[in-house]
Backbone as CSV, one residue per row, in Angstrom:
resi,resn,N_x,N_y,N_z,CA_x,CA_y,CA_z,C_x,C_y,C_z
1,UNK,124.544,82.007,88.450,124.356,80.384,87.918,122.880,80.540,88.514
2,UNK,122.324,79.350,87.624,121.016,79.805,87.302,120.562,77.900,88.208
3,UNK,119.946,78.269,89.244,119.025,76.836,90.111,117.689,76.549,89.589
4,UNK,117.382,75.655,89.416,116.100,75.192,89.402,115.954,73.978,90.454
5,UNK,114.962,74.697,91.415,114.683,73.336,92.174,113.382,73.280,92.817
6,UNK,112.930,72.034,93.411,111.677,71.682,93.940,111.818,71.208,95.051
7,UNK,110.925,71.682,96.243,110.755,70.940,97.474,109.913,70.395,97.428
8,UNK,109.481,68.928,98.084,108.727,68.321,98.054,108.769,68.123,99.869
9,UNK,107.336,68.747,100.814,107.007,68.685,102.094,106.193,67.327,101.892
10,UNK,106.503,66.107,102.889,105.903,65.411,103.087,104.399,65.420,103.933
11,UNK,104.220,66.445,104.517,102.616,66.622,104.963,102.294,67.517,104.400
12,UNK,100.888,67.273,103.935,100.056,67.878,103.181,98.691,68.719,104.135
13,UNK,98.160,69.136,103.483,96.911,69.704,104.192,95.465,68.404,104.198
14,UNK,94.687,69.220,104.599,93.345,68.097,104.419,92.776,67.258,102.828
15,UNK,93.326,68.536,102.128,92.685,67.889,100.932,93.973,67.051,99.909
16,UNK,95.263,67.351,100.535,96.743,66.521,99.729,97.257,67.377,99.392
17,UNK,96.961,68.602,99.507,97.742,69.649,98.921,99.130,70.094,99.649
18,UNK,100.238,71.041,98.926,101.148,71.200,99.606,101.589,72.379,99.612
19,UNK,100.387,73.156,98.662,100.529,74.933,98.018,100.904,75.345,99.384
20,UNK,100.820,75.343,100.384,101.134,76.560,101.563,101.947,76.287,101.639
21,UNK,102.913,74.958,102.197,104.335,75.148,102.375,105.297,75.576,100.749
22,UNK,104.427,75.154,99.636,105.141,75.439,98.525,105.324,77.449,98.906
23,UNK,104.142,77.787,98.631,104.306,79.159,98.921,105.318,79.526,99.542
24,UNK,105.257,79.031,100.958,106.333,79.527,101.990,107.427,79.783,101.530
25,UNK,107.994,78.435,100.639,109.119,78.616,100.142,109.243,79.147,99.292
26,UNK,108.663,79.809,98.366,108.701,80.829,97.031,109.100,82.530,97.499
27,UNK,108.010,82.215,98.910,107.863,83.498,99.184,109.742,84.258,99.677
28,UNK,110.198,82.925,100.031,111.652,82.741,100.689,112.619,83.802,99.231
29,UNK,112.305,82.892,98.230,112.715,83.003,97.141,112.189,84.756,96.615
30,UNK,111.290,84.936,96.710,111.114,86.351,96.248,111.436,87.546,97.103
31,UNK,111.503,87.351,98.516,112.116,88.276,99.313,113.725,88.634,99.313
32,UNK,114.646,87.344,98.916,115.432,87.335,98.334,115.973,88.747,97.504
33,UNK,115.216,88.919,96.340,115.258,90.181,95.760,116.002,89.315,94.381
34,UNK,116.493,88.080,94.657,116.852,87.757,93.177,116.557,87.269,91.961
35,UNK,116.354,87.328,90.806,115.639,86.975,89.951,115.046,85.399,90.039
36,UNK,113.801,85.562,90.001,113.624,84.124,89.616,112.135,83.819,88.929
37,UNK,112.126,82.661,88.520,110.831,82.479,87.954,109.971,81.383,88.670
38,UNK,108.873,80.839,88.650,107.987,80.147,88.867,107.404,79.101,88.130
39,UNK,107.345,78.074,87.829,106.567,77.396,86.919,106.055,76.140,87.755
40,UNK,105.066,75.166,87.200,104.258,74.340,87.887,105.255,73.294,88.498
41,UNK,106.657,73.224,87.991,107.140,72.036,88.804,108.569,72.407,89.682
42,UNK,109.184,73.707,89.014,110.444,74.412,89.577,110.234,75.785,90.112
43,UNK,111.521,76.397,90.420,111.342,77.296,90.746,112.772,77.927,90.451
44,UNK,113.062,78.978,89.708,114.212,79.026,89.208,114.485,79.938,89.527
45,UNK,116.035,79.786,90.419,116.390,81.693,90.718,118.008,81.601,90.275
46,UNK,118.485,83.002,89.812,119.694,83.284,89.528,120.151,84.097,90.343
47,UNK,121.770,83.939,90.444,122.542,84.567,91.178,123.690,83.968,91.036
48,UNK,124.846,84.317,92.165,125.686,83.708,92.599,125.853,82.615,93.569
49,UNK,126.678,81.655,93.571,126.611,80.346,94.002,125.988,80.465,95.533
50,UNK,127.111,81.428,96.699,126.475,81.492,97.775,125.356,81.820,98.227
51,UNK,124.882,82.955,97.539,123.694,83.688,97.528,122.204,82.595,96.725
52,UNK,122.364,81.730,96.364,121.725,81.102,95.759,121.434,79.818,96.226
53,UNK,122.525,79.568,97.197,122.511,77.822,97.450,121.759,78.550,99.320
54,UNK,122.230,79.669,99.369,121.539,80.032,100.989,119.958,80.252,100.614
55,UNK,119.437,80.924,99.311,118.070,80.752,99.754,117.937,79.521,99.473
56,UNK,118.136,78.944,98.970,117.543,77.258,98.797,117.546,76.731,100.195
57,UNK,118.848,77.377,100.905,118.583,76.218,101.996,117.218,77.223,103.321
58,UNK,117.115,78.502,102.946,115.786,78.843,104.096,114.798,78.670,103.339
59,UNK,114.293,78.397,102.106,113.223,77.644,101.477,113.420,76.189,102.201
60,UNK,114.159,75.463,102.217,113.669,74.239,102.698,113.538,74.523,104.046
61,UNK,114.353,75.148,104.936,114.121,75.179,106.515,112.592,75.721,106.839
62,UNK,112.196,76.654,105.898,110.632,77.399,105.805,109.919,75.724,105.798
63,UNK,109.791,75.101,105.027,109.176,74.138,104.701,109.011,72.914,105.592
64,UNK,110.254,72.655,106.473,110.554,72.072,107.600,109.557,72.334,108.388
65,UNK,109.538,73.366,108.792,108.916,73.794,109.776,107.810,73.524,109.820
66,UNK,107.028,72.855,108.882,105.142,72.369,108.471,105.634,70.997,108.289
67,UNK,106.558,70.728,107.903,107.018,69.021,107.445,107.549,68.557,108.512
68,UNK,107.628,67.363,108.873,108.546,66.325,109.355,109.534,65.687,108.250
69,UNK,109.982,65.841,106.774,110.462,65.148,105.964,110.237,66.226,104.965
70,UNK,111.451,66.458,104.177,111.428,67.163,102.780,112.219,66.877,102.077
71,UNK,111.828,66.932,100.914,112.370,66.200,99.479,112.861,67.568,99.253
72,UNK,114.032,67.458,97.993,114.436,68.284,97.445,115.480,68.007,96.054
73,UNK,114.739,68.313,94.877,115.334,68.044,93.710,115.847,69.486,93.376
74,UNK,117.214,69.249,92.578,117.953,70.772,92.488,118.797,70.248,90.959
75,UNK,118.895,71.550,89.890,119.566,70.975,89.059,120.270,72.837,89.170
76,UNK,121.525,72.707,88.771,122.311,73.644,88.419,122.789,74.072,87.334
77,UNK,122.943,75.231,86.404,123.443,75.553,85.519,124.629,76.857,85.474
78,UNK,126.133,76.272,86.128,127.056,77.308,86.372,128.285,77.912,85.071
79,UNK,127.690,79.168,85.468,128.728,79.585,83.963,129.073,81.019,84.382
80,UNK,130.340,81.270,85.204,130.777,82.311,85.902,130.935,83.270,84.536
81,UNK,130.261,84.438,85.215,130.462,85.672,84.130,129.400,85.982,83.476
82,UNK,128.169,85.197,83.155,126.949,85.111,82.724,126.057,85.616,83.747
83,UNK,125.007,86.511,83.541,123.945,86.961,84.296,122.844,87.530,83.540
84,UNK,121.646,87.593,83.837,120.381,87.384,83.191,120.263,86.552,81.979
85,UNK,120.299,85.451,82.671,120.447,84.112,81.633,118.894,83.624,81.898
86,UNK,118.232,83.588,83.048,116.628,83.505,83.229,115.760,83.820,82.187
87,UNK,116.605,85.178,81.140,115.534,85.296,79.830,116.317,85.033,78.771
88,UNK,117.836,85.416,78.763,118.337,85.570,77.952,118.607,83.864,76.904
89,UNK,118.711,83.020,77.769,118.402,81.477,77.423,117.492,81.030,76.351
90,UNK,116.457,81.632,77.361,115.198,81.290,76.529,114.900,82.259,75.034
91,UNK,115.184,83.270,74.963,114.904,84.013,74.173,116.460,83.701,72.873
92,UNK,116.866,83.109,72.974,118.141,82.822,72.183,117.383,81.293,71.381
93,UNK,116.619,80.644,72.204,116.165,79.598,71.785,115.088,79.902,70.399
94,UNK,114.001,80.835,71.235,112.738,81.118,70.586,113.402,82.382,69.127
95,UNK,114.349,82.687,69.289,114.919,83.405,67.952,115.490,82.430,66.935
96,UNK,115.927,81.234,67.483,116.224,80.118,66.595,114.432,79.586,65.825
97,UNK,113.570,79.119,66.811,112.558,78.934,66.213,111.835,79.599,65.444
98,UNK,112.075,80.981,65.304,111.292,82.006,64.795,111.933,81.736,63.462
99,UNK,113.046,81.537,62.804,113.804,81.064,61.574,113.050,80.271,60.856
C-alpha cells in the first residue's frame, strides 16, 4: 500500500513555521527504512498495512510531543501484491505523456 499523509501541528514557532515538527515526523519515516517520498504537501510511504500505519502513528506521536493538538490527513492506495509503486505509478503516466 501507499499512504500519503500530512501532519499539521497547531503549535508553530515564533515565525509561524511548523518545519521543525514536520521534520521530526519525516525523520520517523526516514528511519523506518520504508520507501518514501517527501513533497511540499504530503509524505508518501509504501509498505504493508501494519508497518505503514505504525510509522504514521509514530510520526503523529513525535509531533504531539511539541504541539497540544495535531491534525492528520491520510489517503491510502491499497493494492495487495504490488510493491515499488511509488515510482512505477508515475513512470506509467510519464510513458503515456511521452506518446
